[in-house]
PDB file of C-alpha atoms in Angstrom:
ATOM      1  CA  UNK N 461      51.980  47.366 -52.086  1.00  0.00           C
ATOM      2  CA  UNK N 462      53.348  43.948 -52.087  1.00  0.00           C
ATOM      3  CA  UNK N 463      51.021  41.576 -54.025  1.00  0.00           C
ATOM      4  CA  UNK N 464      50.710  38.701 -51.381  1.00  0.00           C
ATOM      5  CA  UNK N 465      47.829  36.620 -53.199  1.00  0.00           C
ATOM      6  CA  UNK N 466      47.485  36.998 -56.995  1.00  0.00           C
ATOM      7  CA  UNK N 467      44.371  35.931 -58.624  1.00  0.00           C
ATOM      8  CA  UNK N 468      43.735  36.062 -62.108  1.00  0.00           C
ATOM      9  CA  UNK N 469      43.741  32.616 -64.374  1.00  0.00           C
ATOM     10  CA  UNK N 470      45.277  31.081 -61.813  1.00  0.00           C
ATOM     11  CA  UNK N 471      46.179  31.374 -57.916  1.00  0.00           C
ATOM     12  CA  UNK N 472      49.611  32.519 -56.740  1.00  0.00           C
ATOM     13  CA  UNK N 473      51.105  33.740 -53.818  1.00  0.00           C
ATOM     14  CA  UNK N 474      54.561  35.258 -52.987  1.00  0.00           C
ATOM     15  CA  UNK N 475      55.972  33.307 -50.306  1.00  0.00           C
ATOM     16  CA  UNK N 476      58.956  35.711 -49.651  1.00  0.00           C
ATOM     17  CA  UNK N 477      57.558  37.764 -47.337  1.00  0.00           C
ATOM     18  CA  UNK N 478      56.180  35.194 -45.081  1.00  0.00           C
ATOM     19  CA  UNK N 479      56.770  34.231 -41.573  1.00  0.00           C
ATOM     20  CA  UNK N 480      57.819  30.503 -40.723  1.00  0.00           C
ATOM     21  CA  UNK N 481      54.603  30.438 -39.251  1.00  0.00           C
ATOM     22  CA  UNK N 482      52.658  31.793 -42.010  1.00  0.00           C
ATOM     23  CA  UNK N 483      54.032  29.595 -44.718  1.00  0.00           C
ATOM     24  CA  UNK N 484      53.557  26.392 -42.257  1.00  0.00           C
ATOM     25  CA  UNK N 485      50.029  27.349 -42.343  1.00  0.00           C
ATOM     26  CA  UNK N 486      49.348  28.421 -45.644  1.00  0.00           C
ATOM     27  CA  UNK N 487      51.096  25.078 -47.124  1.00  0.00           C
ATOM     28  CA  UNK N 488      48.936  23.156 -45.190  1.00  0.00           C
ATOM     29  CA  UNK N 489      45.651  24.957 -46.426  1.00  0.00           C
ATOM     30  CA  UNK N 490      46.718  25.820 -50.028  1.00  0.00           C
ATOM     31  CA  UNK N 491      45.052  23.045 -51.800  1.00  0.00           C
ATOM     32  CA  UNK N 492      41.344  23.524 -50.716  1.00  0.00           C
ATOM     33  CA  UNK N 493      41.936  27.107 -50.993  1.00  0.00           C
ATOM     34  CA  UNK N 494      43.059  26.364 -54.688  1.00  0.00           C
ATOM     35  CA  UNK N 495      40.752  23.955 -55.731  1.00  0.00           C
ATOM     36  CA  UNK N 496      38.013  26.639 -54.891  1.00  0.00           C
ATOM     37  CA  UNK N 497      39.756  29.418 -56.797  1.00  0.00           C
ATOM     38  CA  UNK N 498      36.952  29.471 -59.334  1.00  0.00           C
ATOM     39  CA  UNK N 499      34.315  30.481 -56.425  1.00  0.00           C
ATOM     40  CA  UNK N 500      36.474  33.503 -55.506  1.00  0.00           C
ATOM     41  CA  UNK N 501      34.397  36.640 -55.253  1.00  0.00           C
ATOM     42  CA  UNK N 502      33.695  40.306 -53.528  1.00  0.00           C
ATOM     43  CA  UNK N 503      33.285  40.577 -50.087  1.00  0.00           C
ATOM     44  CA  UNK N 504      31.365  42.852 -47.528  1.00  0.00           C
ATOM     45  CA  UNK N 505      30.653  42.961 -44.096  1.00  0.00           C
ATOM     46  CA  UNK N 506      27.586  43.644 -42.194  1.00  0.00           C
ATOM     47  CA  UNK N 507      24.309  42.084 -41.007  1.00  0.00           C
ATOM     48  CA  UNK N 508      20.454  42.338 -41.545  1.00  0.00           C
ATOM     49  CA  UNK N 509      17.455  44.422 -39.802  1.00  0.00           C
ATOM     50  CA  UNK N 510      16.106  41.967 -37.248  1.00  0.00           C
ATOM     51  CA  UNK N 511      14.726  41.800 -33.544  1.00  0.00           C
ATOM     52  CA  UNK N 512      17.915  40.332 -32.462  1.00  0.00           C
ATOM     53  CA  UNK N 513      19.878  43.373 -33.983  1.00  0.00           C
ATOM     54  CA  UNK N 514      21.994  40.551 -36.240  1.00  0.00           C
ATOM     55  CA  UNK N 515      23.727  38.987 -33.384  1.00  0.00           C
ATOM     56  CA  UNK N 516      22.060  35.816 -34.261  1.00  0.00           C
ATOM     57  CA  UNK N 517      23.706  35.947 -37.599  1.00  0.00           C
ATOM     58  CA  UNK N 518      26.904  37.097 -36.393  1.00  0.00           C
ATOM     59  CA  UNK N 519      27.228  34.759 -33.641  1.00  0.00           C
ATOM     60  CA  UNK N 520      26.813  31.979 -35.889  1.00  0.00           C
ATOM     61  CA  UNK N 521      29.507  33.319 -38.079  1.00  0.00           C
ATOM     62  CA  UNK N 522      31.678  33.336 -34.924  1.00  0.00           C
ATOM     63  CA  UNK N 523      30.898  29.578 -34.492  1.00  0.00           C
ATOM     64  CA  UNK N 524      32.068  28.696 -38.074  1.00  0.00           C
ATOM     65  CA  UNK N 525      35.142  30.546 -37.494  1.00  0.00           C
ATOM     66  CA  UNK N 526      35.947  28.859 -34.102  1.00  0.00           C
ATOM     67  CA  UNK N 527      35.389  25.665 -36.066  1.00  0.00           C
ATOM     68  CA  UNK N 528      38.132  26.860 -38.588  1.00  0.00           C
ATOM     69  CA  UNK N 529      40.765  27.422 -36.289  1.00  0.00           C
ATOM     70  CA  UNK N 530      39.923  24.258 -34.502  1.00  0.00           C
ATOM     71  CA  UNK N 531      39.975  21.969 -37.595  1.00  0.00           C
ATOM     72  CA  UNK N 532      43.278  23.849 -38.795  1.00  0.00           C
ATOM     73  CA  UNK N 533      45.043  23.565 -35.495  1.00  0.00           C
ATOM     74  CA  UNK N 534      44.577  20.090 -35.142  1.00  0.00           C
ATOM     75  CA  UNK N 535      44.881  19.535 -39.047  1.00  0.00           C
ATOM     76  CA  UNK N 536      48.760  20.679 -37.887  1.00  0.00           C
ATOM     77  CA  UNK N 537      48.239  24.011 -39.919  1.00  0.00           C
ATOM     78  CA  UNK N 538      49.710  25.598 -36.919  1.00  0.00           C
ATOM     79  CA  UNK N 539      53.485  24.841 -35.917  1.00  0.00           C
ATOM     80  CA  UNK N 540      52.744  24.561 -32.134  1.00  0.00           C
ATOM     81  CA  UNK N 541      51.633  21.382 -31.064  1.00  0.00           C
ATOM     82  CA  UNK N 542      48.589  21.324 -29.262  1.00  0.00           C
ATOM     83  CA  UNK N 543      49.255  25.397 -28.271  1.00  0.00           C
ATOM     84  CA  UNK N 544      49.009  28.386 -30.610  1.00  0.00           C
ATOM     85  CA  UNK N 545      45.380  28.315 -31.569  1.00  0.00           C
ATOM     86  CA  UNK N 546      43.415  27.417 -28.773  1.00  0.00           C
ATOM     87  CA  UNK N 547      43.183  31.053 -27.462  1.00  0.00           C
ATOM     88  CA  UNK N 548      41.532  32.107 -30.729  1.00  0.00           C
ATOM     89  CA  UNK N 549      39.409  28.753 -31.150  1.00  0.00           C
ATOM     90  CA  UNK N 550      37.941  29.534 -27.486  1.00  0.00           C
ATOM     91  CA  UNK N 551      37.507  33.091 -27.932  1.00  0.00           C
ATOM     92  CA  UNK N 552      35.652  32.685 -30.917  1.00  0.00           C
ATOM     93  CA  UNK N 553      33.382  30.351 -29.343  1.00  0.00           C
ATOM     94  CA  UNK N 554      32.724  32.227 -26.099  1.00  0.00           C
ATOM     95  CA  UNK N 555      32.040  35.407 -28.437  1.00  0.00           C
ATOM     96  CA  UNK N 556      29.612  33.341 -30.505  1.00  0.00           C
ATOM     97  CA  UNK N 557      27.551  32.413 -27.402  1.00  0.00           C
ATOM     98  CA  UNK N 558      27.771  36.019 -25.995  1.00  0.00           C
ATOM     99  CA  UNK N 559      26.301  37.218 -29.064  1.00  0.00           C
ATOM    100  CA  UNK N 560      23.363  34.263 -29.166  1.00  0.00           C
ATOM    101  CA  UNK N 561      22.657  35.415 -25.528  1.00  0.00           C
ATOM    102  CA  UNK N 562      22.114  39.248 -26.562  1.00  0.00           C
ATOM    103  CA  UNK N 563      20.028  38.120 -29.464  1.00  0.00           C
ATOM    104  CA  UNK N 564      17.925  36.306 -27.160  1.00  0.00           C
ATOM    105  CA  UNK N 565      17.850  39.239 -24.983  1.00  0.00           C
ATOM    106  CA  UNK N 566      16.816  41.395 -27.581  1.00  0.00           C
ATOM    107  CA  UNK N 567      13.919  39.420 -28.894  1.00  0.00           C
ATOM    108  CA  UNK N 568      12.423  38.931 -25.239  1.00  0.00           C
ATOM    109  CA  UNK N 569      12.631  42.828 -25.535  1.00  0.00           C
ATOM    110  CA  UNK N 570      10.546  42.885 -28.552  1.00  0.00           C
ATOM    111  CA  UNK N 571       8.184  40.466 -27.273  1.00  0.00           C
ATOM    112  CA  UNK N 572       7.392  42.853 -24.473  1.00  0.00           C
ATOM    113  CA  UNK N 573       7.190  46.062 -26.802  1.00  0.00           C
ATOM    114  CA  UNK N 574       4.238  43.685 -28.443  1.00  0.00           C
ATOM    115  CA  UNK N 575       2.256  43.175 -25.610  1.00  0.00           C
ATOM    116  CA  UNK N 576       2.036  46.989 -25.388  1.00  0.00           C
ATOM    117  CA  UNK N 577       1.884  47.612 -29.244  1.00  0.00           C
ATOM    118  CA  UNK N 578       0.520  44.342 -31.158  1.00  0.00           C
ATOM    119  CA  UNK N 579       1.726  46.372 -34.399  1.00  0.00           C
ATOM    120  CA  UNK N 580       5.157  47.190 -33.377  1.00  0.00           C
ATOM    121  CA  UNK N 581       7.519  46.275 -36.048  1.00  0.00           C
ATOM    122  CA  UNK N 582      10.733  43.837 -35.269  1.00  0.00           C
ATOM    123  CA  UNK N 583      12.678  45.439 -37.735  1.00  0.00           C
ATOM    124  CA  UNK N 584      15.549  46.515 -36.100  1.00  0.00           C
ATOM    125  CA  UNK N 585      18.271  48.762 -38.270  1.00  0.00           C
ATOM    126  CA  UNK N 586      18.811  50.898 -35.041  1.00  0.00           C
ATOM    127  CA  UNK N 587      18.366  50.810 -30.954  1.00  0.00           C
ATOM    128  CA  UNK N 588      18.805  53.537 -28.430  1.00  0.00           C
ATOM    129  CA  UNK N 589      20.631  51.255 -26.080  1.00  0.00           C
ATOM    130  CA  UNK N 590      21.644  47.487 -25.815  1.00  0.00           C
ATOM    131  CA  UNK N 591      23.010  45.355 -23.206  1.00  0.00           C
ATOM    132  CA  UNK N 592      26.479  45.882 -22.468  1.00  0.00           C
ATOM    133  CA  UNK N 593      26.778  43.001 -19.923  1.00  0.00           C
ATOM    134  CA  UNK N 594      29.750  40.589 -21.071  1.00  0.00           C
ATOM    135  CA  UNK N 595      28.545  37.393 -18.937  1.00  0.00           C
ATOM    136  CA  UNK N 596      26.598  35.234 -21.524  1.00  0.00           C
ATOM    137  CA  UNK N 597      25.280  33.180 -18.186  1.00  0.00           C
ATOM    138  CA  UNK N 598      23.720  36.447 -16.661  1.00  0.00           C
ATOM    139  CA  UNK N 599      22.624  37.791 -19.961  1.00  0.00           C
ATOM    140  CA  UNK N 600      20.788  34.323 -20.647  1.00  0.00           C
ATOM    141  CA  UNK N 601      19.110  34.571 -16.978  1.00  0.00           C
ATOM    142  CA  UNK N 602      18.038  37.673 -17.564  1.00  0.00           C
ATOM    143  CA  UNK N 603      16.478  36.402 -20.970  1.00  0.00           C
ATOM    144  CA  UNK N 604      14.854  33.596 -19.557  1.00  0.00           C
ATOM    145  CA  UNK N 605      13.118  35.943 -16.510  1.00  0.00           C
ATOM    146  CA  UNK N 606      11.919  38.724 -18.971  1.00  0.00           C
ATOM    147  CA  UNK N 607      10.624  35.952 -20.979  1.00  0.00           C
ATOM    148  CA  UNK N 608       9.070  33.820 -18.631  1.00  0.00           C
ATOM    149  CA  UNK N 609       7.348  37.761 -17.506  1.00  0.00           C
ATOM    150  CA  UNK N 610       6.076  38.496 -21.317  1.00  0.00           C
ATOM    151  CA  UNK N 611       4.389  35.463 -21.946  1.00  0.00           C
ATOM    152  CA  UNK N 612       2.250  35.747 -18.858  1.00  0.00           C
ATOM    153  CA  UNK N 613       1.094  39.055 -20.084  1.00  0.00           C
ATOM    154  CA  UNK N 614       0.584  37.767 -23.671  1.00  0.00           C
ATOM    155  CA  UNK N 615      -2.490  38.049 -25.549  1.00  0.00           C
ATOM    156  CA  UNK N 616      -3.142  35.454 -28.393  1.00  0.00           C
ATOM    157  CA  UNK N 617      -6.293  37.769 -29.555  1.00  0.00           C
ATOM    158  CA  UNK N 618      -4.148  40.866 -30.222  1.00  0.00           C
ATOM    159  CA  UNK N 619      -0.690  39.263 -30.824  1.00  0.00           C
ATOM    160  CA  UNK N 620      -1.152  35.697 -32.386  1.00  0.00           C
ATOM    161  CA  UNK N 621      -0.410  32.326 -30.963  1.00  0.00           C
ATOM    162  CA  UNK N 622       1.510  31.976 -28.312  1.00  0.00           C
ATOM    163  CA  UNK N 623       5.067  30.968 -28.631  1.00  0.00           C
ATOM    164  CA  UNK N 624       6.111  27.942 -26.938  1.00  0.00           C
ATOM    165  CA  UNK N 625       8.072  28.282 -23.822  1.00  0.00           C
ATOM    166  CA  UNK N 626       9.660  24.998 -23.953  1.00  0.00           C
ATOM    167  CA  UNK N 627      11.527  25.839 -27.572  1.00  0.00           C
ATOM    168  CA  UNK N 628      13.095  29.179 -26.209  1.00  0.00           C
ATOM    169  CA  UNK N 629      14.903  27.937 -23.000  1.00  0.00           C
ATOM    170  CA  UNK N 630      18.238  25.779 -23.157  1.00  0.00           C
ATOM    171  CA  UNK N 631      18.079  22.275 -21.589  1.00  0.00           C
ATOM    172  CA  UNK N 632      19.755  21.614 -17.995  1.00  0.00           C
ATOM    173  CA  UNK N 633      22.808  20.459 -19.796  1.00  0.00           C
ATOM    174  CA  UNK N 634      23.182  23.516 -22.086  1.00  0.00           C
ATOM    175  CA  UNK N 635      22.831  25.631 -19.193  1.00  0.00           C
ATOM    176  CA  UNK N 636      25.755  23.937 -17.012  1.00  0.00           C
ATOM    177  CA  UNK N 637      27.644  24.250 -20.271  1.00  0.00           C
ATOM    178  CA  UNK N 638      26.721  28.034 -20.503  1.00  0.00           C
ATOM    179  CA  UNK N 639      27.598  28.551 -17.129  1.00  0.00           C
ATOM    180  CA  UNK N 640      30.876  26.654 -16.897  1.00  0.00           C
ATOM    181  CA  UNK N 641      32.279  28.467 -20.037  1.00  0.00           C
ATOM    182  CA  UNK N 642      31.070  31.932 -18.285  1.00  0.00           C
ATOM    183  CA  UNK N 643      33.050  30.934 -15.408  1.00  0.00           C
ATOM    184  CA  UNK N 644      36.056  30.016 -17.090  1.00  0.00           C
ATOM    185  CA  UNK N 645      36.048  33.430 -18.626  1.00  0.00           C
ATOM    186  CA  UNK N 646      34.210  35.506 -17.066  1.00  0.00           C
ATOM    187  CA  UNK N 647      34.671  38.977 -18.488  1.00  0.00           C
ATOM    188  CA  UNK N 648      35.733  37.615 -21.892  1.00  0.00           C
ATOM    189  CA  UNK N 649      39.532  38.552 -21.456  1.00  0.00           C
ATOM    190  CA  UNK N 650      41.043  35.267 -20.857  1.00  0.00           C
ATOM    191  CA  UNK N 651      41.631  33.716 -24.394  1.00  0.00           C
ATOM    192  CA  UNK N 652      41.814  37.644 -25.498  1.00  0.00           C
ATOM    193  CA  UNK N 653      44.835  38.421 -23.697  1.00  0.00           C
ATOM    194  CA  UNK N 654      48.025  37.177 -22.530  1.00  0.00           C
ATOM    195  CA  UNK N 655      47.507  38.349 -19.037  1.00  0.00           C
ATOM    196  CA  UNK N 656      44.475  38.730 -16.567  1.00  0.00           C
ATOM    197  CA  UNK N 657      44.336  41.489 -13.732  1.00  0.00           C
ATOM    198  CA  UNK N 658      44.709  40.930 -10.016  1.00  0.00           C
ATOM    199  CA  UNK N 659      44.620  43.127  -7.147  1.00  0.00           C
ATOM    200  CA  UNK N 660      47.496  43.161  -4.785  1.00  0.00           C
ATOM    201  CA  UNK N 661      46.340  41.869  -1.385  1.00  0.00           C
ATOM    202  CA  UNK N 662      45.946  44.810   1.319  1.00  0.00           C
ATOM    203  CA  UNK N 663      45.452  47.578  -1.036  1.00  0.00           C
ATOM    204  CA  UNK N 664      43.806  48.748  -4.347  1.00  0.00           C
ATOM    205  CA  UNK N 665      46.709  48.418  -6.537  1.00  0.00           C
ATOM    206  CA  UNK N 666      46.609  46.227  -9.699  1.00  0.00           C
ATOM    207  CA  UNK N 667      48.576  43.979 -11.452  1.00  0.00           C
ATOM    208  CA  UNK N 668      49.012  42.198 -14.867  1.00  0.00           C
ATOM    209  CA  UNK N 669      49.553  38.388 -14.326  1.00  0.00           C
ATOM    210  CA  UNK N 670      50.713  36.189 -17.554  1.00  0.00           C
ATOM    211  CA  UNK N 671      48.776  33.195 -18.412  1.00  0.00           C
ATOM    212  CA  UNK N 672      51.985  31.140 -18.455  1.00  0.00           C
ATOM    213  CA  UNK N 673      52.383  27.876 -20.545  1.00  0.00           C
ATOM    214  CA  UNK N 674      52.686  24.553 -18.938  1.00  0.00           C
ATOM    215  CA  UNK N 675      51.495  21.281 -19.527  1.00  0.00           C
ATOM    216  CA  UNK N 676      49.980  20.403 -16.303  1.00  0.00           C
ATOM    217  CA  UNK N 677      47.539  17.566 -15.887  1.00  0.00           C
ATOM    218  CA  UNK N 678      45.446  17.980 -12.688  1.00  0.00           C
ATOM    219  CA  UNK N 679      41.416  16.974 -13.299  1.00  0.00           C
ATOM    220  CA  UNK N 680      40.700  18.793 -10.170  1.00  0.00           C
ATOM    221  CA  UNK N 681      41.710  22.275 -12.400  1.00  0.00           C
ATOM    222  CA  UNK N 682      38.975  20.824 -15.232  1.00  0.00           C
ATOM    223  CA  UNK N 683      35.196  21.663 -15.150  1.00  0.00           C
ATOM    224  CA  UNK N 684      33.043  18.946 -14.748  1.00  0.00           C
ATOM    225  CA  UNK N 685      30.628  19.139 -17.410  1.00  0.00           C
ATOM    226  CA  UNK N 686      32.685  20.673 -20.387  1.00  0.00           C
ATOM    227  CA  UNK N 687      36.235  19.544 -19.423  1.00  0.00           C
ATOM    228  CA  UNK N 688      37.242  23.130 -20.111  1.00  0.00           C
ATOM    229  CA  UNK N 689      40.598  24.370 -18.099  1.00  0.00           C
ATOM    230  CA  UNK N 690      39.884  26.480 -14.939  1.00  0.00           C
ATOM    231  CA  UNK N 691      43.347  28.175 -15.793  1.00  0.00           C
ATOM    232  CA  UNK N 692      46.175  28.312 -18.475  1.00  0.00           C
ATOM    233  CA  UNK N 693      48.655  25.600 -18.521  1.00  0.00           C
ATOM    234  CA  UNK N 694      46.074  22.969 -17.722  1.00  0.00           C
ATOM    235  CA  UNK N 695      46.218  19.954 -19.808  1.00  0.00           C
ATOM    236  CA  UNK N 696      42.311  19.152 -21.165  1.00  0.00           C
ATOM    237  CA  UNK N 697      40.634  16.760 -23.654  1.00  0.00           C
ATOM    238  CA  UNK N 698      39.674  19.387 -26.364  1.00  0.00           C
ATOM    239  CA  UNK N 699      37.482  17.103 -28.236  1.00  0.00           C
ATOM    240  CA  UNK N 700      35.577  16.442 -24.925  1.00  0.00           C
ATOM    241  CA  UNK N 701      35.086  20.393 -24.686  1.00  0.00           C
ATOM    242  CA  UNK N 702      34.349  20.922 -28.612  1.00  0.00           C
ATOM    243  CA  UNK N 703      31.847  18.287 -28.183  1.00  0.00           C
ATOM    244  CA  UNK N 704      30.380  19.896 -25.340  1.00  0.00           C
ATOM    245  CA  UNK N 705      30.572  23.405 -26.999  1.00  0.00           C
ATOM    246  CA  UNK N 706      28.855  21.947 -29.781  1.00  0.00           C
ATOM    247  CA  UNK N 707      25.705  20.817 -27.967  1.00  0.00           C
ATOM    248  CA  UNK N 708      25.591  24.338 -26.478  1.00  0.00           C
ATOM    249  CA  UNK N 709      25.578  25.807 -29.975  1.00  0.00           C
ATOM    250  CA  UNK N 710      22.988  23.213 -31.735  1.00  0.00           C
ATOM    251  CA  UNK N 711      20.280  24.476 -28.544  1.00  0.00           C
ATOM    252  CA  UNK N 712      21.304  28.299 -29.049  1.00  0.00           C
ATOM    253  CA  UNK N 713      20.928  28.022 -32.954  1.00  0.00           C
ATOM    254  CA  UNK N 714      17.353  25.955 -32.703  1.00  0.00           C
ATOM    255  CA  UNK N 715      16.278  28.592 -30.204  1.00  0.00           C
ATOM    256  CA  UNK N 716      17.143  31.168 -32.644  1.00  0.00           C
ATOM    257  CA  UNK N 717      15.519  29.672 -35.765  1.00  0.00           C
ATOM    258  CA  UNK N 718      12.297  29.418 -33.487  1.00  0.00           C
ATOM    259  CA  UNK N 719      12.419  32.944 -32.753  1.00  0.00           C
ATOM    260  CA  UNK N 720      13.156  34.123 -36.473  1.00  0.00           C
ATOM    261  CA  UNK N 721      10.200  31.626 -37.549  1.00  0.00           C
ATOM    262  CA  UNK N 722       7.995  33.570 -34.695  1.00  0.00           C
ATOM    263  CA  UNK N 723       9.266  36.920 -36.269  1.00  0.00           C
ATOM    264  CA  UNK N 724       8.065  35.806 -39.672  1.00  0.00           C
ATOM    265  CA  UNK N 725       4.785  34.600 -38.358  1.00  0.00           C
ATOM    266  CA  UNK N 726       4.045  37.935 -36.469  1.00  0.00           C
ATOM    267  CA  UNK N 727       5.448  39.908 -39.336  1.00  0.00           C
ATOM    268  CA  UNK N 728       3.140  38.386 -41.833  1.00  0.00           C
ATOM    269  CA  UNK N 729       0.187  38.976 -38.787  1.00  0.00           C
ATOM    270  CA  UNK N 730       1.153  42.521 -38.775  1.00  0.00           C
ATOM    271  CA  UNK N 731       1.339  43.158 -42.515  1.00  0.00           C
ATOM    272  CA  UNK N 732      -2.361  41.736 -42.483  1.00  0.00           C
ATOM    273  CA  UNK N 733      -3.539  43.998 -40.056  1.00  0.00           C
ATOM    274  CA  UNK N 734      -1.789  47.315 -42.023  1.00  0.00           C
ATOM    275  CA  UNK N 735      -3.873  46.139 -45.054  1.00  0.00           C
ATOM    276  CA  UNK N 736      -7.171  46.482 -43.124  1.00  0.00           C
TER     277      UNK N 736
END
């Protein structure tokens, strides 16, 4: 094995086998990495059991990863100016929001279970079936509809205090952002692959069309709320996009925190009931 990075008393890196893109990236990020070398420790993957099945935790990680890519990219850690990192940045953002909406959907499912069995635990380390939809907007709409149905059946004497509906749904502004992000990448393919599948007119055959790089400015090809480009090759104001996506993140994060607080509250009530 070639030792790419060495960490003993000092932090060292072998640059002899790096590509020019790798070397430039590492040179840009080396100083903060080296300054925290005393904090290096072992690593592990995984999440903790919960009503959202760990989706909230992983969503937050993907969001932070998107910020890392964004700031590294516009901090000139990528050689390509204004390119080369936008796809992984936006893919990580989109994936974070898909995970958040799936966690919301699973929380509504647990609340539904509680209306049938108030002692149904939210500790989920395994589930039989999981939502396979990849459209964040659709998953959120299903969650919102299911949540309304569940709260209408909620019995506070059996389950506990009724959750506050307004704290579990997005604002209209955030819903539009989620809708535009979904429309920009309906099936999570656009920022993940260099091409998109198109159907040939008049037959069932499909063809992969490359998403070609360009620097076209066309305001008509930008979504009005987020400023996201509707297709590849269109210039856009990345700061506006990041601010919009951050608005959505904050609302989803707050909703997730509220659900987690409900979980702690109901779990405590269930523990008390089991003691009796």
